[in-house]
PDB file of C-alpha atoms in Angstrom:
ATOM      1  CA  MET A   1      -0.115  -0.047  -0.076  1.00 65.00           C
ATOM      2  CA  ALA A   2       1.388   3.407  -0.960  1.00 91.00           C
ATOM      3  CA  PHE A   3       2.200   5.990   1.851  1.00 96.00           C
ATOM      4  CA  TYR A   4       0.502   8.967   0.700  1.00 97.00           C
ATOM      5  CA  HIS A   5      -2.505   8.971  -1.251  1.00 96.00           C
ATOM      6  CA  PRO A   6      -3.800  12.559  -2.709  1.00 96.00           C
ATOM      7  CA  THR A   7      -7.490  13.594  -2.009  1.00 95.00           C
ATOM      8  CA  THR A   8      -7.097  16.304  -4.993  1.00 95.00           C
ATOM      9  CA  ALA A   9      -4.879  17.287  -7.432  1.00 95.00           C
ATOM     10  CA  PHE A  10      -1.592  19.107  -5.434  1.00 96.00           C
ATOM     11  CA  SER A  11       1.977  19.218  -6.135  1.00 96.00           C
ATOM     12  CA  THR A  12       4.717  19.159  -3.283  1.00 97.00           C
ATOM     13  CA  LYS A  13       7.324  20.183  -5.955  1.00 97.00           C
ATOM     14  CA  GLY A  14       9.095  23.505  -5.499  1.00 96.00           C
ATOM     15  CA  LYS A  15       6.911  23.878  -1.522  1.00 97.00           C
ATOM     16  CA  VAL A  16       8.905  24.036   1.746  1.00 98.00           C
ATOM     17  CA  LEU A  17       7.255  20.935   3.933  1.00 98.00           C
ATOM     18  CA  VAL A  18       6.140  22.043   7.217  1.00 98.00           C
ATOM     19  CA  VAL A  19       6.621  18.825   9.643  1.00 98.00           C
ATOM     20  CA  PRO A  20       5.014  18.895  12.890  1.00 98.00           C
ATOM     21  CA  VAL A  21       6.467  16.285  15.381  1.00 98.00           C
ATOM     22  CA  VAL A  22       4.050  15.031  18.603  1.00 97.00           C
ATOM     23  CA  SER A  23       6.167  16.082  21.516  1.00 96.00           C
ATOM     24  CA  VAL A  24       5.527  18.236  24.757  1.00 96.00           C
ATOM     25  CA  ALA A  25       2.446  19.889  24.908  1.00 94.00           C
ATOM     26  CA  ASN A  26       1.465  19.020  21.311  1.00 95.00           C
ATOM     27  CA  VAL A  27       2.764  23.007  20.655  1.00 97.00           C
ATOM     28  CA  ALA A  28       3.920  21.718  17.176  1.00 97.00           C
ATOM     29  CA  GLN A  29       0.185  20.264  16.319  1.00 97.00           C
ATOM     30  CA  LEU A  30      -1.160  24.001  17.464  1.00 96.00           C
ATOM     31  CA  ALA A  31       1.248  25.916  15.878  1.00 97.00           C
ATOM     32  CA  ALA A  32       0.407  23.779  12.400  1.00 98.00           C
ATOM     33  CA  ASP A  33      -3.402  24.447  13.148  1.00 96.00           C
ATOM     34  CA  LEU A  34      -3.162  28.016  12.941  1.00 97.00           C
ATOM     35  CA  LEU A  35      -0.815  27.524  10.037  1.00 98.00           C
ATOM     36  CA  ILE A  36      -3.564  25.836   7.813  1.00 97.00           C
ATOM     37  CA  ALA A  37      -6.522  27.911   9.046  1.00 96.00           C
ATOM     38  CA  SER A  38      -4.684  31.731   8.646  1.00 97.00           C
ATOM     39  CA  LEU A  39      -3.063  30.564   5.295  1.00 97.00           C
ATOM     40  CA  SER A  40      -6.662  28.736   4.178  1.00 95.00           C
ATOM     41  CA  LEU A  41      -4.902  25.971   3.589  1.00 96.00           C
ATOM     42  CA  ASP A  42      -7.058  22.562   2.086  1.00 96.00           C
ATOM     43  CA  ARG A  43      -6.355  18.963   2.455  1.00 97.00           C
ATOM     44  CA  VAL A  44      -5.040  17.692  -0.657  1.00 97.00           C
ATOM     45  CA  GLY A  45      -3.921  14.318   0.545  1.00 96.00           C
ATOM     46  CA  ILE A  46      -4.239  11.737   3.607  1.00 96.00           C
ATOM     47  CA  PHE A  47      -0.933   9.019   4.468  1.00 97.00           C
ATOM     48  CA  ASP A  48      -1.584   5.244   5.825  1.00 96.00           C
ATOM     49  CA  PRO A  49      -2.312   5.943   9.277  1.00 95.00           C
ATOM     50  CA  ARG A  50      -1.213   1.825   9.884  1.00 96.00           C
ATOM     51  CA  ASN A  51       2.088   2.959  12.034  1.00 97.00           C
ATOM     52  CA  LEU A  52      -0.024   5.929  14.264  1.00 97.00           C
ATOM     53  CA  VAL A  53      -2.440   5.263  16.906  1.00 96.00           C
ATOM     54  CA  PRO A  54      -5.973   5.026  15.392  1.00 95.00           C
ATOM     55  CA  VAL A  55      -7.997   8.413  15.698  1.00 92.00           C
ATOM     56  CA  VAL A  56     -11.005   9.501  13.667  1.00 90.00           C
ATOM     57  CA  GLY A  57     -13.147  12.936  14.014  1.00 87.00           C
ATOM     58  CA  ALA A  58     -15.125  15.040  12.220  1.00 82.00           C
ATOM     59  CA  ARG A  59     -13.189  18.212   9.522  1.00 85.00           C
ATOM     60  CA  GLU A  60     -13.088  21.907  10.183  1.00 84.00           C
ATOM     61  CA  GLU A  61     -15.905  23.919   9.408  1.00 78.00           C
ATOM     62  CA  GLY A  62     -17.994  20.847   8.982  1.00 76.00           C
ATOM     63  CA  LEU A  63     -16.378  19.755   5.370  1.00 83.00           C
ATOM     64  CA  PRO A  64     -17.627  16.025   4.625  1.00 86.00           C
ATOM     65  CA  GLY A  65     -15.628  13.144   5.223  1.00 86.00           C
ATOM     66  CA  VAL A  66     -13.368  12.157   8.653  1.00 91.00           C
ATOM     67  CA  THR A  67     -10.520  13.832  10.016  1.00 92.00           C
ATOM     68  CA  THR A  68      -7.416  10.600  10.015  1.00 94.00           C
ATOM     69  CA  PRO A  69      -4.322  10.820  11.812  1.00 96.00           C
ATOM     70  CA  LEU A  70      -1.780  12.212   9.451  1.00 97.00           C
ATOM     71  CA  GLU A  71      -2.730  14.515   6.807  1.00 97.00           C
ATOM     72  CA  LEU A  72      -1.411  16.759   4.187  1.00 98.00           C
ATOM     73  CA  PHE A  73      -2.598  20.415   3.420  1.00 98.00           C
ATOM     74  CA  GLY A  74      -2.122  22.628   0.807  1.00 97.00           C
ATOM     75  CA  ARG A  75      -3.074  25.320  -2.246  1.00 96.00           C
ATOM     76  CA  ASP A  76      -1.724  26.156  -5.227  1.00 94.00           C
ATOM     77  CA  ASN A  77      -0.598  30.202  -4.428  1.00 94.00           C
ATOM     78  CA  VAL A  78       0.948  29.536  -1.310  1.00 95.00           C
ATOM     79  CA  ASN A  79       4.441  28.115  -0.758  1.00 95.00           C
ATOM     80  CA  ILE A  80       4.357  25.710   2.066  1.00 97.00           C
ATOM     81  CA  ALA A  81       2.367  22.523   2.888  1.00 98.00           C
ATOM     82  CA  VAL A  82       1.758  21.374   5.866  1.00 98.00           C
ATOM     83  CA  ILE A  83       1.491  17.813   7.308  1.00 98.00           C
ATOM     84  CA  GLN A  84      -0.573  17.728  10.266  1.00 97.00           C
ATOM     85  CA  GLN A  85      -0.203  14.697  12.174  1.00 97.00           C
ATOM     86  CA  ARG A  86      -2.449  14.132  15.237  1.00 94.00           C
ATOM     87  CA  SER A  87      -1.624  11.289  16.836  1.00 95.00           C
ATOM     88  CA  PRO A  88       1.834   9.392  17.857  1.00 96.00           C
ATOM     89  CA  ALA A  89       3.191   6.595  16.639  1.00 97.00           C
ATOM     90  CA  LEU A  90       3.010   3.201  17.344  1.00 97.00           C
ATOM     91  CA  LYS A  91       5.605   1.958  19.922  1.00 95.00           C
ATOM     92  CA  SER A  92       6.307  -0.988  17.909  1.00 96.00           C
ATOM     93  CA  SER A  93       6.220   1.189  14.863  1.00 97.00           C
ATOM     94  CA  LYS A  94       8.247   4.249  15.173  1.00 97.00           C
ATOM     95  CA  GLN A  95      11.312   3.354  12.778  1.00 97.00           C
ATOM     96  CA  ASP A  96       9.101   2.170  10.130  1.00 97.00           C
ATOM     97  CA  PHE A  97       6.785   5.823  10.494  1.00 98.00           C
ATOM     98  CA  VAL A  98      10.171   7.731  10.044  1.00 98.00           C
ATOM     99  CA  ASP A  99      11.343   5.648   7.514  1.00 98.00           C
ATOM    100  CA  SER A 100       8.201   5.650   5.312  1.00 98.00           C
ATOM    101  CA  LEU A 101       7.911  10.058   6.258  1.00 98.00           C
ATOM    102  CA  LEU A 102      11.437  10.519   5.062  1.00 98.00           C
ATOM    103  CA  GLU A 103      11.264   8.910   1.924  1.00 97.00           C
ATOM    104  CA  PHE A 104       7.725  11.089   0.751  1.00 97.00           C
ATOM    105  CA  ILE A 105       9.756  14.346   1.814  1.00 98.00           C
ATOM    106  CA  ARG A 106      12.890  12.708  -0.418  1.00 97.00           C
ATOM    107  CA  THR A 107      10.416  12.014  -3.384  1.00 96.00           C
ATOM    108  CA  SER A 108       8.063  15.111  -2.709  1.00 97.00           C
ATOM    109  CA  GLY A 109      10.332  17.783  -4.612  1.00 96.00           C
ATOM    110  CA  ALA A 110       9.824  19.745  -1.836  1.00 97.00           C
ATOM    111  CA  SER A 111      12.899  22.706  -1.688  1.00 97.00           C
ATOM    112  CA  ALA A 112      13.195  22.237   1.961  1.00 97.00           C
ATOM    113  CA  VAL A 113      11.683  20.519   4.806  1.00 98.00           C
ATOM    114  CA  LEU A 114      11.134  22.333   8.408  1.00 98.00           C
ATOM    115  CA  ILE A 115      10.217  20.277  11.228  1.00 98.00           C
ATOM    116  CA  ILE A 116       8.428  21.740  14.353  1.00 98.00           C
ATOM    117  CA  GLY A 117       8.273  20.328  17.744  1.00 98.00           C
ATOM    118  CA  GLY A 118       8.288  21.299  21.985  1.00 97.00           C
ATOM    119  CA  VAL A 119      11.078  20.217  24.251  1.00 96.00           C
ATOM    120  CA  ASP A 120      10.259  19.969  28.272  1.00 94.00           C
ATOM    121  CA  MET A 121      10.975  23.272  29.315  1.00 92.00           C
ATOM    122  CA  SER A 122      11.970  22.269  33.061  1.00 89.00           C
ATOM    123  CA  ASN A 123      15.230  20.718  31.434  1.00 84.00           C
ATOM    124  CA  ARG A 124      16.234  24.473  30.257  1.00 87.00           C
ATOM    125  CA  THR A 125      19.919  25.743  31.217  1.00 84.00           C
ATOM    126  CA  ASP A 126      20.407  28.930  32.739  1.00 85.00           C
ATOM    127  CA  PRO A 127      21.194  30.449  29.442  1.00 86.00           C
ATOM    128  CA  GLN A 128      18.702  28.902  27.766  1.00 86.00           C
ATOM    129  CA  MET A 129      16.215  30.540  29.618  1.00 89.00           C
ATOM    130  CA  LEU A 130      16.522  33.662  27.508  1.00 88.00           C
ATOM    131  CA  THR A 131      14.620  32.488  24.572  1.00 91.00           C
ATOM    132  CA  PRO A 132      11.798  29.837  23.836  1.00 94.00           C
ATOM    133  CA  THR A 133      13.012  28.756  20.689  1.00 96.00           C
ATOM    134  CA  CYS A 134      16.374  27.068  19.639  1.00 96.00           C
ATOM    135  CA  GLN A 135      17.407  25.276  16.286  1.00 97.00           C
ATOM    136  CA  ILE A 136      18.539  22.158  15.404  1.00 97.00           C
ATOM    137  CA  ILE A 137      20.348  21.945  11.610  1.00 96.00           C
ATOM    138  CA  PRO A 138      21.122  18.024  10.575  1.00 95.00           C
ATOM    139  CA  PRO A 139      24.621  17.170   9.708  1.00 92.00           C
ATOM    140  CA  GLY A 140      24.329  16.324   6.099  1.00 86.00           C
ATOM    141  CA  THR A 141      21.509  18.821   5.026  1.00 92.00           C
ATOM    142  CA  PRO A 142      22.917  20.590   2.048  1.00 93.00           C
ATOM    143  CA  ALA A 143      23.295  24.738   3.332  1.00 90.00           C
ATOM    144  CA  LEU A 144      20.642  26.810   4.243  1.00 93.00           C
ATOM    145  CA  THR A 145      22.686  30.214   3.254  1.00 87.00           C
ATOM    146  CA  SER A 146      20.713  30.308   0.034  1.00 85.00           C
ATOM    147  CA  GLY A 147      17.069  29.037  -0.481  1.00 91.00           C
ATOM    148  CA  PRO A 148      13.836  28.719   1.620  1.00 96.00           C
ATOM    149  CA  LEU A 149      15.388  28.281   4.525  1.00 97.00           C
ATOM    150  CA  ALA A 150      17.931  31.176   4.445  1.00 96.00           C
ATOM    151  CA  ALA A 151      16.312  33.359   7.090  1.00 96.00           C
ATOM    152  CA  LEU A 152      17.004  31.157   9.807  1.00 96.00           C
ATOM    153  CA  THR A 153      20.951  32.072   9.371  1.00 94.00           C
ATOM    154  CA  ALA A 154      20.254  35.105  10.492  1.00 94.00           C
ATOM    155  CA  LEU A 155      17.811  35.143  12.993  1.00 95.00           C
ATOM    156  CA  PRO A 156      19.050  35.326  16.306  1.00 94.00           C
ATOM    157  CA  ILE A 157      17.685  31.563  17.189  1.00 96.00           C
ATOM    158  CA  PRO A 158      20.663  30.047  19.500  1.00 95.00           C
ATOM    159  CA  VAL A 159      21.497  26.157  18.449  1.00 95.00           C
ATOM    160  CA  TYR A 160      19.576  23.798  20.419  1.00 95.00           C
ATOM    161  CA  THR A 161      21.829  21.434  23.398  1.00 91.00           C
ATOM    162  CA  SER A 162      20.643  19.095  25.872  1.00 86.00           C
ATOM    163  CA  PRO A 163      21.195  19.836  29.527  1.00 75.00           C
ATOM    164  CA  ILE A 164      21.041  16.099  29.675  1.00 70.00           C
ATOM    165  CA  SER A 165      23.379  13.070  28.433  1.00 63.00           C
ATOM    166  CA  GLN A 166      22.557  12.585  25.070  1.00 55.00           C
ATOM    167  CA  PHE A 167      24.188   9.001  25.399  1.00 54.00           C
ATOM    168  CA  LEU A 168      21.905   7.166  27.813  1.00 53.00           C
ATOM    169  CA  HIS A 169      21.863   3.642  26.088  1.00 54.00           C
ATOM    170  CA  SER A 170      24.010   1.786  23.817  1.00 53.00           C
ATOM    171  CA  ASP A 171      26.936   2.518  21.634  1.00 50.00           C
ATOM    172  CA  GLU A 172      24.637   1.753  18.692  1.00 48.00           C
ATOM    173  CA  GLU A 173      22.256   4.435  19.308  1.00 52.00           C
ATOM    174  CA  LYS A 174      24.840   7.689  19.745  1.00 57.00           C
ATOM    175  CA  THR A 175      23.975  10.111  17.171  1.00 66.00           C
ATOM    176  CA  ALA A 176      24.687  13.732  16.581  1.00 84.00           C
ATOM    177  CA  ILE A 177      21.677  14.734  17.193  1.00 92.00           C
ATOM    178  CA  PRO A 178      21.349  15.764  21.337  1.00 92.00           C
ATOM    179  CA  PHE A 179      18.886  14.357  23.466  1.00 91.00           C
ATOM    180  CA  ILE A 180      15.360  16.376  23.348  1.00 94.00           C
ATOM    181  CA  PRO A 181      13.382  15.930  26.449  1.00 93.00           C
ATOM    182  CA  GLY A 182       9.286  15.494  25.304  1.00 94.00           C
ATOM    183  CA  GLY A 183      10.488  15.698  21.925  1.00 96.00           C
ATOM    184  CA  GLY A 184       8.873  12.591  20.911  1.00 96.00           C
ATOM    185  CA  LEU A 185      10.202  11.406  17.288  1.00 97.00           C
ATOM    186  CA  SER A 186      11.904  14.718  16.818  1.00 97.00           C
ATOM    187  CA  ARG A 187      15.445  12.809  17.536  1.00 96.00           C
ATOM    188  CA  ARG A 188      14.731  10.117  15.510  1.00 96.00           C
ATOM    189  CA  ILE A 189      13.972  11.260  12.526  1.00 97.00           C
ATOM    190  CA  LEU A 190      16.478  14.229  12.710  1.00 97.00           C
ATOM    191  CA  SER A 191      19.124  11.279  13.308  1.00 95.00           C
ATOM    192  CA  SER A 192      17.771   9.013  10.326  1.00 96.00           C
ATOM    193  CA  ILE A 193      18.197  11.560   7.828  1.00 96.00           C
ATOM    194  CA  PRO A 194      21.295  10.177   5.559  1.00 94.00           C
ATOM    195  CA  ASP A 195      24.212  11.524   4.863  1.00 91.00           C
ATOM    196  CA  THR A 196      22.840  11.480   0.637  1.00 92.00           C
ATOM    197  CA  TRP A 197      20.151  13.966   1.830  1.00 95.00           C
ATOM    198  CA  GLN A 198      19.595  16.630  -0.834  1.00 95.00           C
ATOM    199  CA  ILE A 199      16.848  18.777   0.597  1.00 97.00           C
ATOM    200  CA  PRO A 200      18.100  21.455   2.963  1.00 97.00           C
ATOM    201  CA  THR A 201      16.220  20.819   6.249  1.00 97.00           C
ATOM    202  CA  ALA A 202      16.133  22.390   9.809  1.00 98.00           C
ATOM    203  CA  CYS A 203      14.238  21.894  13.209  1.00 98.00           C
ATOM    204  CA  LEU A 204      12.417  24.102  15.268  1.00 98.00           C
ATOM    205  CA  LEU A 205      12.141  23.540  18.887  1.00 98.00           C
ATOM    206  CA  GLN A 206      10.099  25.746  21.598  1.00 97.00           C
ATOM    207  CA  TYR A 207      10.182  25.023  25.436  1.00 96.00           C
ATOM    208  CA  VAL A 208       6.819  24.596  26.683  1.00 96.00           C
ATOM    209  CA  MET A 209       4.830  22.936  29.236  1.00 94.00           C
ATOM    210  CA  GLU A 210       1.625  21.338  29.326  1.00 91.00           C
ATOM    211  CA  GLY A 211      -1.605  23.699  29.577  1.00 89.00           C
ATOM    212  CA  ASP A 212      -3.167  25.654  27.603  1.00 89.00           C
ATOM    213  CA  ASN A 213      -0.693  26.296  25.306  1.00 93.00           C
ATOM    214  CA  ARG A 214      -2.871  28.807  22.379  1.00 92.00           C
ATOM    215  CA  GLU A 215       0.085  31.374  23.295  1.00 94.00           C
ATOM    216  CA  ASP A 216       3.115  29.236  22.957  1.00 95.00           C
ATOM    217  CA  ALA A 217       1.093  27.969  19.682  1.00 96.00           C
ATOM    218  CA  GLN A 218       0.908  31.493  18.557  1.00 96.00           C
ATOM    219  CA  LEU A 219       4.594  32.406  19.469  1.00 97.00           C
ATOM    220  CA  MET A 220       5.974  28.724  17.356  1.00 98.00           C
ATOM    221  CA  ALA A 221       3.897  29.600  14.426  1.00 98.00           C
ATOM    222  CA  ALA A 222       5.257  33.271  14.455  1.00 97.00           C
ATOM    223  CA  VAL A 223       8.611  31.982  14.355  1.00 98.00           C
ATOM    224  CA  VAL A 224       8.019  29.737  11.472  1.00 98.00           C
ATOM    225  CA  SER A 225       6.079  32.447   9.429  1.00 97.00           C
ATOM    226  CA  LYS A 226       9.482  34.373   9.741  1.00 97.00           C
ATOM    227  CA  VAL A 227      12.103  32.034   8.720  1.00 97.00           C
ATOM    228  CA  LEU A 228       9.838  31.360   5.955  1.00 97.00           C
ATOM    229  CA  GLN A 229       8.954  34.770   5.312  1.00 96.00           C
ATOM    230  CA  ILE A 230       5.441  34.010   4.841  1.00 95.00           C
ATOM    231  CA  GLU A 231       3.191  37.167   4.567  1.00 92.00           C
ATOM    232  CA  VAL A 232       0.449  36.385   7.532  1.00 93.00           C
ATOM    233  CA  PRO A 233      -2.373  38.996   7.523  1.00 89.00           C
ATOM    234  CA  ARG A 234      -4.109  37.599  10.622  1.00 93.00           C
ATOM    235  CA  TRP A 235      -4.007  34.842  12.508  1.00 95.00           C
ATOM    236  CA  LYS A 236      -6.887  32.880  12.894  1.00 95.00           C
ATOM    237  CA  GLN A 237      -7.862  29.920  15.004  1.00 93.00           C
ATOM    238  CA  PRO A 238      -9.311  26.665  14.120  1.00 91.00           C
ATOM    239  CA  SER A 239     -13.149  26.202  14.714  1.00 86.00           C
ATOM    240  CA  SER A 240     -12.675  23.325  16.687  1.00 84.00           C
ATOM    241  CA  TRP A 241     -10.493  25.682  18.761  1.00 86.00           C
ATOM    242  CA  ASN A 242     -13.757  26.680  20.551  1.00 81.00           C
ATOM    243  CA  HIS A 243     -15.120  23.299  21.572  1.00 72.00           C
ATOM    244  CA  GLY A 244     -12.777  20.578  21.251  1.00 63.00           C
ATOM    245  CA  LEU A 245      -9.440  21.677  22.339  1.00 69.00           C
ATOM    246  CA  PHE A 246      -9.744  21.478  26.049  1.00 66.00           C
ATOM    247  CA  GLY A 247     -13.176  18.761  25.882  1.00 61.00           C
ATOM    248  CA  THR A 248     -16.701  20.109  26.516  1.00 62.00           C
ATOM    249  CA  PRO A 249     -17.526  22.559  29.531  1.00 64.00           C
ATOM    250  CA  HIS A 250     -18.578  20.962  32.465  1.00 66.00           C
ATOM    251  CA  ASP A 251     -22.352  21.218  33.460  1.00 71.00           C
ATOM    252  CA  GLN A 252     -22.413  24.466  35.745  1.00 73.00           C
ATOM    253  CA  THR A 253     -24.904  23.529  38.007  1.00 78.00           C
ATOM    254  CA  LEU A 254     -22.876  20.147  39.125  1.00 75.00           C
ATOM    255  CA  TYR A 255     -21.345  22.873  41.296  1.00 77.00           C
ATOM    256  CA  GLY A 256     -24.585  23.777  43.103  1.00 60.00           C
TER     257      GLY A 256
END
């Protein structure tokens, strides 16, 4: 079975792929929601969900069909496409999922890839408290000095370093990518990028804690738009945030 199934005619060639990683506070998914809603991106394809925790739900704005665990959003006249992931990879299928995702990216014709994720705020060092956002450039990626990610080299976003040893496991698991507490599959994805990778790739991480993370998502989406030099006239929250982000309100009569 193919990993990607287009639902409408759409080409990712020349576009920047934004890839949120399921991680602490779901800040990357919320930022992706903001980008999708604010840029009026449409669902253009779905991915094989066999390696992800099964989930299904209604679509935004009452659109027909159902929401699936992994979908692609884009629009012909917008130079980015956003992959939205709504459930984590199954424990036994993490590497299979990462391999399929990277193979899709490799063959997509994308001009660049920007991976976004969260990192546990409680694991910061004192210098890391000066900024909520940091970056990782995986080894082997083409230079970012020209192309869609060039702005990242000029922005005051520090390189991420981990306060925790990155060599917690066996020698086989040692990589050049530092340990990312709460980062989900961020480190695995970055570590799995081969030396022959031809697509400029970067990762943005944001320090967050669990809670109401809408403001954190707004900040991350704003940083993404700055890095990719995208004009967003007005940030728009998806309608589902009004009734589904934290569940339905409690019946107040329960409290007298």
